[in-house]
XYZ file of C-alpha atoms in Angstrom:
702
model
C 15.903 34.045 -1.747
C 12.870 33.199 -3.704
C 9.356 34.589 -2.349
C 6.846 31.782 -1.341
C 3.686 32.415 -3.653
C 0.590 33.552 -1.890
C -2.389 31.439 -2.832
C -5.570 33.562 -4.284
C -8.731 33.148 -1.633
C -12.102 32.589 -3.258
C -14.270 31.340 -0.409
C -17.146 28.799 -1.161
C -19.710 28.198 1.467
C -21.548 24.720 1.705
C -23.980 23.396 4.173
C -24.566 19.590 4.437
C -26.721 17.710 6.999
C -26.802 20.800 8.975
C -23.210 21.392 9.343
C -21.844 24.493 7.474
C -18.108 25.322 6.338
C -16.291 27.589 4.236
C -13.635 26.329 1.529
C -11.325 29.475 0.578
C -9.346 27.246 -1.818
C -12.117 25.075 -3.777
C -10.853 27.078 -7.007
C -7.703 24.631 -6.604
C -9.678 21.233 -7.538
C -9.424 22.737 -11.220
C -5.940 21.251 -10.821
C -5.062 21.350 -14.605
C -5.611 25.334 -14.595
C -2.643 27.676 -15.514
C -3.150 29.568 -12.166
C -2.574 26.357 -9.979
C 0.151 25.191 -12.375
C 1.794 28.553 -11.899
C 0.970 28.540 -7.914
C 2.839 25.084 -7.910
C 5.768 25.615 -9.669
C 6.621 28.529 -7.461
C 5.819 26.455 -4.422
C 8.087 23.815 -5.616
C 11.064 26.283 -6.484
C 10.804 28.033 -2.989
C 10.662 24.531 -1.377
C 13.719 23.244 -3.263
C 15.559 26.354 -2.564
C 14.858 26.258 1.178
C 15.426 22.649 1.763
C 18.560 22.725 -0.500
C 20.157 25.438 1.423
C 19.659 23.474 4.927
C 22.943 23.192 7.084
C 22.541 19.188 7.304
C 21.072 18.360 4.020
C 24.076 17.738 1.890
C 25.866 15.782 4.527
C 22.623 13.904 5.234
C 22.125 13.274 1.559
C 25.799 11.719 0.986
C 25.442 9.351 4.009
C 21.891 8.302 2.719
C 23.517 7.635 -0.697
C 26.451 5.602 0.604
C 23.976 3.495 3.024
C 21.596 2.727 0.008
C 24.253 1.203 -2.072
C 24.658 -1.350 0.572
C 22.306 -4.770 0.486
C 19.568 -5.621 -1.765
C 15.820 -6.519 -1.566
C 13.851 -9.005 -3.458
C 10.094 -8.819 -3.737
C 7.128 -10.559 -6.026
C 8.814 -13.919 -6.182
C 6.791 -16.265 -8.579
C 7.796 -19.818 -8.939
C 6.815 -21.456 -12.032
C 7.666 -24.632 -13.736
C 11.187 -25.200 -11.818
C 12.067 -21.411 -12.529
C 11.847 -18.448 -9.667
C 11.005 -15.183 -11.217
C 11.366 -12.096 -9.030
C 12.238 -8.492 -8.782
C 15.490 -7.718 -7.343
C 16.549 -3.943 -6.166
C 20.159 -3.575 -5.528
C 21.872 -0.894 -3.631
C 23.086 1.772 -5.989
C 20.296 0.942 -8.404
C 17.408 3.545 -8.999
C 14.572 0.914 -9.602
C 13.830 -2.807 -9.442
C 14.756 -5.088 -12.005
C 13.025 -8.344 -13.161
C 15.324 -11.735 -12.795
C 15.054 -15.417 -13.401
C 16.661 -18.071 -11.435
C 16.534 -21.930 -12.758
C 16.237 -23.685 -9.476
C 17.206 -22.766 -6.052
C 21.040 -22.912 -6.784
C 20.883 -21.522 -10.552
C 22.279 -18.448 -11.604
C 20.462 -15.166 -11.863
C 19.702 -13.812 -15.307
C 18.412 -10.437 -15.790
C 15.163 -10.317 -18.101
C 14.246 -6.582 -17.728
C 16.093 -3.623 -16.312
C 14.502 -0.457 -16.346
C 17.614 1.300 -14.852
C 18.729 0.996 -18.297
C 15.790 2.320 -20.292
C 16.237 5.540 -22.270
C 14.137 8.559 -21.807
C 13.594 11.748 -20.003
C 11.458 10.373 -17.468
C 11.930 7.171 -15.568
C 10.062 3.964 -16.234
C 9.193 1.554 -13.715
C 8.030 -2.123 -13.631
C 4.932 -2.179 -11.757
C 4.258 -6.106 -11.993
C 4.756 -8.925 -13.782
C 3.092 -12.439 -14.453
C 5.086 -15.536 -15.922
C 3.081 -18.254 -18.053
C 2.638 -21.610 -16.479
C 5.322 -23.249 -19.006
C 7.911 -20.205 -17.570
C 8.515 -19.003 -21.335
C 6.540 -15.736 -21.373
C 6.091 -12.995 -18.982
C 3.238 -10.376 -19.131
C 4.609 -7.007 -17.377
C 3.312 -3.690 -16.907
C 5.565 -0.488 -17.474
C 4.539 3.068 -16.394
C 6.301 6.318 -16.436
C 6.923 8.679 -14.005
C 5.435 7.289 -10.763
C 1.845 7.373 -12.669
C 1.193 3.667 -12.230
C -0.364 4.087 -15.583
C 0.593 0.551 -16.835
C 1.024 -0.730 -20.300
C 1.118 -4.478 -20.569
C 3.928 -5.825 -22.519
C 4.557 -9.426 -23.302
C 8.544 -10.746 -22.729
C 9.852 -14.137 -24.409
C 12.272 -15.454 -21.602
C 14.481 -17.215 -24.189
C 15.240 -14.320 -26.256
C 14.751 -11.355 -24.121
C 12.673 -9.821 -27.005
C 9.096 -8.538 -26.511
C 5.965 -9.721 -28.795
C 4.742 -7.269 -30.885
C 1.377 -6.570 -29.152
C 0.993 -4.057 -26.370
C -2.321 -3.102 -24.077
C -2.779 0.116 -22.438
C -4.936 1.193 -19.587
C -4.112 -2.095 -17.459
C -2.897 -0.194 -14.275
C -4.916 -2.871 -12.236
C -3.113 -5.866 -13.995
C -4.158 -8.963 -12.606
C -2.948 -11.178 -15.269
C -4.168 -14.717 -15.209
C -2.601 -16.977 -17.618
C -4.404 -19.950 -19.116
C -3.132 -23.516 -18.916
C -2.200 -23.340 -22.381
C 0.465 -20.360 -22.045
C -0.911 -18.872 -25.054
C -3.660 -16.773 -23.721
C -4.541 -14.746 -20.538
C -7.132 -12.888 -18.721
C -6.196 -9.152 -17.955
C -8.263 -6.299 -16.294
C -8.292 -3.009 -18.572
C -9.833 0.876 -17.587
C -12.094 2.214 -20.238
C -10.743 4.721 -22.794
C -11.447 8.154 -21.469
C -12.297 10.807 -24.074
C -10.540 14.048 -24.163
C -13.906 15.734 -23.172
C -15.218 13.313 -20.447
C -15.805 15.096 -17.314
C -14.130 14.957 -14.229
C -17.391 13.591 -12.481
C -17.696 10.845 -15.052
C -14.041 9.497 -14.456
C -15.076 9.884 -10.435
C -18.297 7.599 -10.522
C -17.448 5.080 -13.088
C -14.343 3.245 -12.752
C -15.974 0.230 -15.310
C -13.005 -1.902 -15.073
C -13.359 -4.912 -17.118
C -11.679 -8.179 -18.085
C -10.689 -9.495 -21.199
C -9.008 -12.636 -22.605
C -6.020 -12.200 -24.690
C -4.470 -14.716 -27.170
C -1.233 -14.087 -28.428
C -1.175 -12.483 -31.560
C -4.290 -10.909 -31.562
C -5.235 -7.298 -31.833
C -5.862 -6.396 -28.180
C -8.566 -3.933 -29.472
C -10.689 -7.008 -30.259
C -10.383 -9.114 -27.329
C -13.234 -10.804 -25.947
C -14.815 -9.382 -22.903
C -15.293 -11.815 -20.384
C -16.290 -10.111 -16.999
C -17.782 -6.657 -16.640
C -20.717 -4.961 -14.865
C -24.122 -5.385 -16.947
C -22.695 -8.226 -18.997
C -23.979 -11.356 -17.302
C -27.444 -11.392 -14.984
C -25.842 -14.237 -12.809
C -22.880 -11.913 -11.220
C -23.193 -8.460 -9.936
C -20.427 -5.858 -10.653
C -20.966 -2.007 -9.453
C -19.305 0.875 -11.565
C -16.965 1.351 -8.650
C -15.948 -2.487 -8.562
C -12.749 -4.053 -9.453
C -13.325 -7.290 -10.718
C -10.683 -10.293 -11.924
C -10.824 -13.700 -12.882
C -8.710 -16.426 -11.032
C -8.039 -19.868 -12.361
C -5.711 -22.362 -10.878
C -3.043 -25.225 -11.621
C -4.678 -27.486 -9.376
C -8.195 -27.143 -10.200
C -10.552 -26.768 -13.230
C -12.677 -24.245 -11.515
C -12.609 -20.510 -12.019
C -13.666 -17.739 -9.858
C -14.914 -14.383 -10.620
C -13.945 -12.157 -7.812
C -15.533 -8.687 -7.089
C -13.256 -6.269 -4.937
C -15.466 -3.634 -3.895
C -13.134 -0.586 -4.026
C -11.117 -0.692 -1.145
C -12.881 -2.674 1.259
C -11.265 -5.796 2.159
C -14.650 -7.971 2.230
C -14.944 -9.849 -1.182
C -17.708 -11.126 -3.172
C -16.584 -14.568 -4.837
C -18.365 -16.468 -7.637
C -17.644 -19.739 -9.325
C -17.697 -21.706 -12.730
C -16.654 -25.428 -12.919
C -14.544 -24.349 -16.000
C -12.909 -21.992 -18.285
C -14.583 -23.325 -21.170
C -18.129 -22.622 -19.888
C -17.286 -19.030 -19.279
C -15.469 -18.637 -22.753
C -18.622 -20.333 -24.570
C -20.911 -17.765 -23.119
C -19.580 -14.887 -20.859
C -23.169 -13.268 -21.046
C -24.879 -16.355 -20.072
C -22.461 -18.365 -18.024
C -24.375 -19.620 -14.835
C -22.098 -18.257 -11.989
C -22.582 -19.958 -8.496
C -22.192 -17.277 -5.706
C -20.179 -18.646 -2.952
C -19.684 -15.582 -0.701
C -20.879 -11.983 -0.347
C -19.726 -9.142 1.803
C -21.498 -9.936 4.655
C -19.856 -13.215 4.941
C -16.630 -11.020 5.626
C -14.297 -13.196 3.340
C -11.157 -11.558 2.804
C -8.860 -14.274 1.211
C -9.368 -17.659 -0.291
C -7.218 -20.484 -1.549
C -8.389 -23.454 -4.054
C -7.609 -27.239 -4.187
C -9.534 -29.438 -6.384
C -13.266 -29.045 -5.629
C -12.791 -27.003 -2.436
C -12.043 -23.701 -1.263
C -10.550 -22.475 1.754
C -11.956 -19.153 2.824
C -10.164 -16.734 5.416
C -13.156 -15.137 7.322
C -13.606 -12.678 10.272
C -16.963 -13.496 10.755
C -17.414 -14.598 14.347
C -13.666 -14.343 14.650
C -12.133 -10.624 14.546
C -9.040 -12.205 14.176
C -9.949 -14.528 11.332
C -10.421 -18.124 10.973
C -10.204 -20.452 7.758
C -13.312 -22.386 6.860
C -13.721 -24.759 3.984
C -16.593 -25.684 1.569
C -17.454 -27.327 -2.098
C -17.212 -25.222 -4.720
C -20.097 -27.347 -6.460
C -22.381 -27.235 -3.661
C -21.113 -24.156 -1.231
C -22.594 -24.343 2.221
C -21.066 -21.729 4.429
C -23.605 -22.702 7.389
C -22.011 -26.020 7.468
C -18.422 -25.316 6.351
C -15.680 -27.325 7.915
C -13.427 -25.408 10.169
C -9.793 -25.709 9.135
C -7.971 -23.382 11.159
C -9.916 -21.782 14.346
C -9.569 -18.270 15.343
C -6.708 -17.941 17.908
C -4.384 -15.055 19.581
C -2.721 -14.532 15.916
C -4.275 -12.668 13.283
C -4.198 -14.583 9.973
C -2.977 -12.228 7.564
C -2.949 -14.740 3.977
C -3.611 -18.382 3.343
C -1.879 -20.439 0.586
C -2.076 -23.724 -0.961
C 1.387 -25.671 -1.302
C 0.771 -29.412 -2.431
C -0.752 -31.264 0.316
C -0.760 -28.298 2.843
C -2.736 -25.277 3.558
C -0.401 -22.788 5.293
C -0.932 -19.270 6.876
C 1.159 -16.270 7.401
C 0.146 -14.807 10.829
C 0.902 -11.783 12.895
C 1.103 -12.604 16.662
C 2.107 -9.725 19.019
C 3.605 -7.970 16.167
C 5.849 -10.703 15.024
C 5.504 -12.916 11.817
C 4.648 -16.443 12.398
C 3.537 -19.425 10.119
C 1.304 -22.286 10.754
C 0.655 -25.412 8.348
C -2.499 -27.819 7.936
C -2.070 -31.257 6.327
C -4.965 -31.428 3.710
C -5.545 -35.095 3.835
C -7.783 -36.548 0.921
C -10.506 -37.738 3.000
C -11.089 -34.589 4.570
C -10.011 -35.330 7.953
C -7.510 -32.362 7.859
C -4.922 -32.415 10.752
C -4.455 -29.576 13.410
C -2.771 -26.505 12.543
C 1.050 -26.627 13.775
C 3.482 -23.717 14.213
C 6.460 -23.541 11.887
C 9.702 -22.601 13.393
C 10.918 -19.061 12.229
C 14.631 -18.503 11.517
C 14.264 -15.158 13.967
C 11.628 -13.187 15.363
C 10.398 -10.208 12.928
C 8.429 -9.476 9.857
C 7.467 -11.837 7.034
C 7.380 -9.684 4.157
C 6.197 -12.519 1.555
C 5.245 -16.129 1.147
C 5.386 -17.704 -2.478
C 4.129 -21.058 -3.170
C 3.196 -23.427 -5.822
C 0.106 -24.957 -5.800
C 1.387 -28.666 -6.580
C 4.558 -28.273 -4.518
C 4.749 -28.592 -0.718
C 7.329 -25.884 -0.308
C 7.485 -22.287 0.185
C 9.466 -19.451 -0.119
C 9.667 -16.976 2.500
C 11.194 -13.206 2.641
C 11.846 -12.317 6.270
C 13.410 -9.177 7.863
C 13.332 -7.042 11.024
C 14.326 -3.584 12.252
C 18.101 -4.275 12.622
C 18.267 -7.390 10.311
C 18.478 -7.081 6.473
C 16.333 -9.377 4.389
C 16.573 -12.907 3.932
C 14.798 -15.495 1.450
C 14.264 -18.870 2.964
C 13.144 -21.917 1.450
C 10.644 -24.157 3.563
C 10.052 -27.739 2.924
C 6.817 -27.920 4.633
C 6.502 -31.223 5.840
C 9.772 -30.824 7.593
C 9.166 -27.416 9.040
C 12.425 -26.142 9.186
C 13.227 -22.719 7.008
C 16.579 -22.844 5.619
C 18.468 -19.965 3.985
C 18.676 -20.061 0.136
C 21.901 -17.676 0.216
C 19.993 -15.442 -2.432
C 20.573 -12.205 -0.251
C 23.799 -11.636 1.854
C 23.566 -9.619 5.017
C 23.689 -6.033 4.266
C 27.059 -4.577 4.930
C 26.198 -1.938 7.332
C 26.697 -2.108 10.902
C 23.391 -2.208 12.736
C 25.013 -3.680 15.947
C 24.935 -0.215 17.804
C 21.051 0.115 17.124
C 18.091 -1.322 19.162
C 14.418 -1.633 18.935
C 12.071 -1.924 21.687
C 8.122 -2.817 21.120
C 6.118 -1.133 23.976
C 2.486 -0.125 24.646
C 1.195 3.553 24.876
C -2.033 4.018 26.658
C -4.560 6.062 24.802
C -7.112 8.404 26.157
C -9.855 5.544 26.384
C -7.456 3.260 28.150
C -6.553 0.977 24.908
C -2.977 -0.194 24.933
C -1.340 0.911 21.584
C 1.655 -1.026 20.243
C 4.811 1.335 19.921
C 7.995 0.416 18.077
C 10.936 2.537 19.172
C 14.238 2.313 17.411
C 17.381 4.213 18.235
C 20.927 3.811 18.952
C 22.144 2.213 22.287
C 22.805 4.286 25.329
C 20.624 6.787 24.186
C 20.200 9.672 26.840
C 16.692 9.975 28.408
C 16.947 13.806 28.517
C 14.264 14.537 26.413
C 16.082 16.342 23.983
C 16.592 13.257 21.137
C 15.281 14.294 17.707
C 12.231 11.985 17.244
C 10.120 11.306 14.081
C 6.705 9.355 15.270
C 5.027 7.849 12.089
C 1.443 6.530 11.916
C -0.845 5.245 9.564
C -4.283 3.284 10.585
C -6.730 2.601 7.711
C -8.060 -0.126 5.648
C -6.904 -2.735 8.261
C -3.433 -2.655 6.943
C -0.167 -2.980 8.679
C 2.036 -0.665 6.513
C 5.224 -0.232 9.030
C 5.936 -3.752 9.967
C 9.690 -4.214 11.305
C 11.454 -3.767 8.226
C 15.291 -2.955 7.725
C 16.051 0.320 6.375
C 19.750 0.837 5.804
C 19.255 4.469 4.861
C 17.635 5.245 8.445
C 21.216 4.754 9.950
C 21.717 8.184 9.136
C 19.158 9.280 11.359
C 20.015 7.034 14.003
C 23.905 8.288 13.675
C 22.582 12.034 14.128
C 21.136 10.885 17.547
C 17.544 10.384 16.149
C 14.757 8.163 17.127
C 12.254 6.277 14.816
C 9.138 5.432 16.561
C 6.107 3.784 14.653
C 2.673 3.886 16.284
C 0.525 0.826 15.268
C -2.815 2.845 15.891
C -6.549 1.706 15.536
C -7.852 1.589 11.904
C -4.862 -0.770 10.925
C -4.705 -4.650 10.929
C -2.345 -5.267 13.733
C -5.075 -7.025 15.915
C -7.380 -8.037 12.982
C -10.857 -6.811 12.013
C -11.585 -5.689 15.583
C -8.540 -3.210 15.488
C -9.722 -2.018 11.756
C -13.232 -1.256 13.131
C -12.094 0.436 16.042
C -10.467 3.398 13.826
C -12.683 3.471 11.145
C -15.399 6.061 10.002
C -17.202 7.274 13.211
C -14.408 5.725 15.087
C -11.673 7.797 13.788
C -10.818 10.047 16.742
C -9.694 6.893 18.156
C -7.138 6.747 15.350
C -5.947 10.329 16.215
C -5.998 9.647 19.767
C -3.682 6.638 19.732
C -1.143 8.660 17.793
C -1.161 11.517 20.138
C -0.930 8.856 22.970
C 2.094 7.564 21.304
C 3.643 10.860 21.025
C 3.042 11.805 24.971
C 4.626 7.983 25.716
C 7.689 9.276 23.967
C 7.791 12.582 25.826
C 6.843 10.828 29.232
C 9.619 8.472 29.182
C 12.016 10.765 28.599
C 12.840 10.124 24.735
C 12.191 13.592 23.483
C 9.890 16.650 23.986
C 7.422 18.972 21.835
C 10.443 20.961 20.949
C 12.275 17.776 19.214
C 9.242 15.892 18.309
C 8.034 15.247 14.460
C 5.046 13.339 13.563
C 4.278 11.893 9.981
C 1.742 10.760 8.175
C 1.646 9.186 4.634
C -1.509 9.013 2.073
C -4.468 7.857 4.715
C -1.836 9.026 7.320
C -3.218 12.219 6.847
C -5.939 11.395 9.314
C -3.667 11.034 12.194
C -1.026 13.294 11.075
C -3.523 16.225 10.198
C -5.834 15.706 12.981
C -3.251 15.702 15.812
C -1.602 18.860 14.188
C -4.973 20.777 14.375
C -6.045 19.347 17.637
C -2.926 19.536 19.733
C -0.467 22.062 17.444
C 1.438 22.634 20.947
C 2.536 19.116 20.921
C 4.927 19.280 17.531
C 7.994 20.939 16.490
C 7.134 19.624 12.911
C 4.517 17.865 11.156
C 5.311 15.966 7.979
C 2.163 15.270 5.697
C 3.392 12.992 2.485
C 1.060 12.565 -0.590
C -1.814 12.628 2.213
C -5.344 13.057 2.251
C -6.570 15.959 4.734
C -9.857 17.310 2.662
C -11.961 14.162 3.336
C -15.206 16.127 2.715
C -14.093 16.350 -1.021
C -12.253 13.250 -1.486
C -15.037 11.497 -2.890
C -14.933 14.060 -5.784
C -11.634 12.619 -6.885
C -11.367 10.032 -9.449
C -9.800 7.435 -6.636
C -12.627 8.908 -4.168
C -15.432 6.303 -5.133
C -13.576 3.350 -4.519
C -12.490 4.772 -1.092
C -16.227 5.007 -0.027
C -16.270 1.743 1.974
C -13.568 2.662 4.072
C -14.160 6.449 4.766
C -17.841 6.971 4.012
C -19.724 9.267 1.511
C -21.308 12.834 2.248
C -24.610 11.226 0.496
C -25.459 10.076 4.266
C -25.560 11.625 7.303
C -23.619 9.056 9.099
C -20.812 8.698 6.128
C -20.575 12.623 6.192
C -19.810 12.644 10.074
C -16.940 10.175 9.559
C -15.554 12.319 6.899
C -16.013 15.014 9.039
C -13.776 13.309 11.806
C -11.052 12.559 9.205
C -10.852 15.914 7.518
C -8.451 18.346 9.008
C -8.419 20.883 6.324
C -11.636 22.223 7.352
C -10.369 22.653 10.981
C -7.203 25.041 10.533
C -7.735 28.046 12.615
C -6.835 31.584 11.534
C -3.986 32.740 13.795
C -3.160 29.600 15.482
C 0.600 28.990 16.383
C 1.217 25.922 14.036
C 4.540 23.823 14.254
C 6.676 24.074 11.013
C 5.051 21.803 8.393
C 6.565 19.739 5.520
C 3.807 18.770 3.056
C 4.669 16.382 -0.511
C 2.784 15.671 -3.760
C 3.721 14.080 -6.767
C 2.176 15.475 -10.182
C 1.491 12.299 -11.255
C -0.239 10.734 -8.224
C -3.201 8.550 -8.997
C -4.240 7.650 -5.544
C -4.351 11.339 -3.851
C -4.836 14.223 -6.398
C -2.465 17.213 -6.139
C -5.003 19.608 -5.042
C -5.433 17.641 -1.581
C -2.020 18.900 -1.021
C -1.991 22.459 -2.504
C -5.190 23.322 -0.562
C -4.208 22.273 2.943
C -0.545 24.031 2.308
C -2.534 27.072 1.217
C -4.683 26.916 4.044
C -1.663 26.672 6.577
C 0.459 28.914 5.036
C -1.994 31.835 5.269
C -3.392 30.757 8.621
C -0.302 29.913 10.747
C 0.620 32.545 13.403
C 3.615 31.343 14.130
C 6.164 32.356 11.591
C 7.329 28.729 11.231
C 7.877 27.474 7.624
C 4.777 25.712 5.866
C 6.463 24.063 2.795
C 5.047 22.233 -0.226
C 7.707 19.961 -1.691
C 6.698 18.912 -5.117
C 7.882 15.762 -7.136
C 7.561 16.779 -10.878
C 8.274 12.894 -11.965
C 6.501 11.286 -9.201
C 3.328 9.925 -7.928
C 2.012 7.947 -4.606
C 5.416 6.584 -4.038
C 5.059 3.607 -6.346
C 7.659 3.565 -9.100
C 9.556 6.257 -7.618
C 13.596 5.721 -8.107
C 15.875 5.242 -4.919
C 17.637 8.375 -5.711
C 14.215 10.287 -5.777
C 13.309 8.538 -2.227
C 16.966 9.227 -0.974
C 16.265 12.979 -1.864
C 13.115 13.214 -0.108
C 14.554 11.533 2.914
C 17.576 13.929 3.208
C 15.401 16.849 2.899
C 12.700 15.889 5.421
C 15.342 14.734 8.005
C 17.279 18.106 7.437
C 14.183 20.086 7.864
C 13.551 18.178 11.056
C 17.034 18.934 12.379
C 16.823 22.516 11.434
C 13.483 22.974 13.467
C 14.643 21.008 16.686
C 18.016 23.336 16.765
C 15.897 26.451 16.768
C 14.104 25.249 19.819
C-alpha cells in the first residue's frame, strides 16, 4: 500500500480588520511549483489505490457503466431558418456531439463528434452558434476540461472547417450579423509568459471584436471594451457582450459584472452606427445595477425587462428603446407566487419559464401591436417536473421545451404557443431503465430560525425507516441559482438499488424563491446557508431515513460553503463529507484568476463587511487540530479554470494533519479534468463509483 504524502507546514500569520489567523499551507498557492506537483501526484496515486481497492467499487462501476448506456440527452437547441441545431449525448458515448435536423421530422445529421477526435487528451465541444442562414456554425473546442475554447467555423453542407481559428474565446457569446458573413465575439487578452498572477487576477479585460469571414483574426476590429468609448462604462473585471436581433434593428451592449446577476444594458439604434465609430457611438444607457434587471427580450423598438425591483420573485416590464422610461414602464407580467426564471420573444408572444413550488411552469402574454398586451396565461405542461430548456425563434410563435423529472427521462416537446398544448417531438425515447420502483418526495425541513427549507428525497419504494439507510445529502445555495432541479439521472439507480437515499437541500443563497432566497443566504447571511443544510440533515435523521453513522454530505464548487462549514461546525453529524472542486478558503479566493469576478457574490477583504462575509464562508481557517472529523473525500481537476487547484490541496492537507479520528482524508485528482464541464461520461462514471464505494465502506464501518 502506498503511503499518503505529508505536506510541509510553513505558517503565515495575517491580520485583517482586527481578525488574526494562521495559514500553514500558504506555500501551496505557488501551485506550479515542483514541490506541490510532487505532493499532488503522491496524493493522487494514494487515493487511486485506496478507492480502487474498495470492495464495492468494481461492482458499482460496472452497474453505473451499464446504466449510462441507456437513454440520451439533448441540450442547447438553436432553431434557425427551418433547421434545428443541438447537442446530443447518447448513452455509451463519452462526450456530446453536434447534430442538425431539417424540420421537426427530418433525420438527424451529425456535424461534429468529439468522441472521434484523435489525441491523448479528450476534446470537448463547449458551445456553438449557427449563422442566420443556417449554413455556418461558429463553435468552441477545449481540451481536458479546461474550458479554454478555440473558435472554429464549420460549413454545414460540406462538414469542413473554414481556415481561420480564434484562440482565447473561453467566454464565447458569438452573435452573427444578418449577412451570415461576420459575427461579434468575446476574447480574453493574451497573457505574456512573464505576466504575474496578480495581473491575471485583477485584469480580465475581456473585449468584443467583429470578425469577417476570411480575415486574419489578429486584425479584427475591436467594437466593445473598457476605455474604448466614453459613453459606455466597462470595468476590468466586467464581461461585456453585444446582442443583436432578427426582429429588431437595435443592438445592445450588455455588461455582466462578474458573477452578479444584475446587468447594465446600453443600446444603439443600429449595428451600422457601432461599426462606423466604436469609440464615438452614442450608447443610450437603459438600465444599471440598481434597476435590478437580470434578463431581457427585444421586439422591434421595445425591450422587455425581467427585474426584481419591488418584486423579489421577479416581474416583467416593457419600455421604449429609443426613449427608455423605467419609472413609466408598462407592467407586462406582474410578480406572483412563481419565480420568473427566463423570458423569451416568440413571434407575437412573450413567454416565461417559471419555477412554482419546485415545479417548472410556463406562461404566455400576447403582444398586441397597439401595446394593449393580454394577461399572462398559464401553459399546460405534459407532466410535473423540471423545464431544463426553452428554445424559440424571434419571428415564430412556437417553442421547443426540454423537460425531465426525478423518475422521468428527458423529453423534447414542441409548443405551438397560441394553442398552448405541448406535443412530444419524438426526438428522445424514454430511457430503457426501470425507475418504477423509485419514488421522490418534496418536503420541508425547519431551519434554525424557523425558515421552511425545501428538501427533495429520492429512494426505492418501501424503504425501511430504521435510521440505517445509506444517505447522501447534497446542497449548493449560491448566485441565486438552482443547480439541483428534479433531473433524471439513470446512473443513480445504482445507488437506489444499494438501498441508498439521495436528498437535495434547496438551501438559501439559491434561487428557489427568487431574489429573497438568494439574499437570505448571501455574504453576511451565509450562516443561513449552512444552517439550512444541517437542518435538512437533521430532518432526514428525525424521520428515520438515516442516522449520523449512515449520512454523507456533499457540496460542489461554491457548495464548499455548506459542506465545509457544516463539517467544521458539526463533525459528529456526518459519517462522510464530500467536497468536489470546492472553494473552502474564501479569505484567499479573490487572489485567484476567477476570484475578482466573484466579489459581487461573496465579498472582498478590502472592506470590513466584505471580509466578514468571506470569513463566514471560509471553512479552511476553522479546521481544529485534534477534532474527530468524519471520513472526507476532496476532488480537484488540474485544468480547473474556476476553482484553482490549491483550494483543494490546502483543505486536504489541513484536514489530514488536524483530524484525530483516524478516518481517511482523500484527495482525488483528475489529471485531465477541470470543473466538470467538458469531462467525459467515463470520467464522470468513475468518479461516481469512487464516491459511492467510499460512502458504503465508511457506512459499513459504523
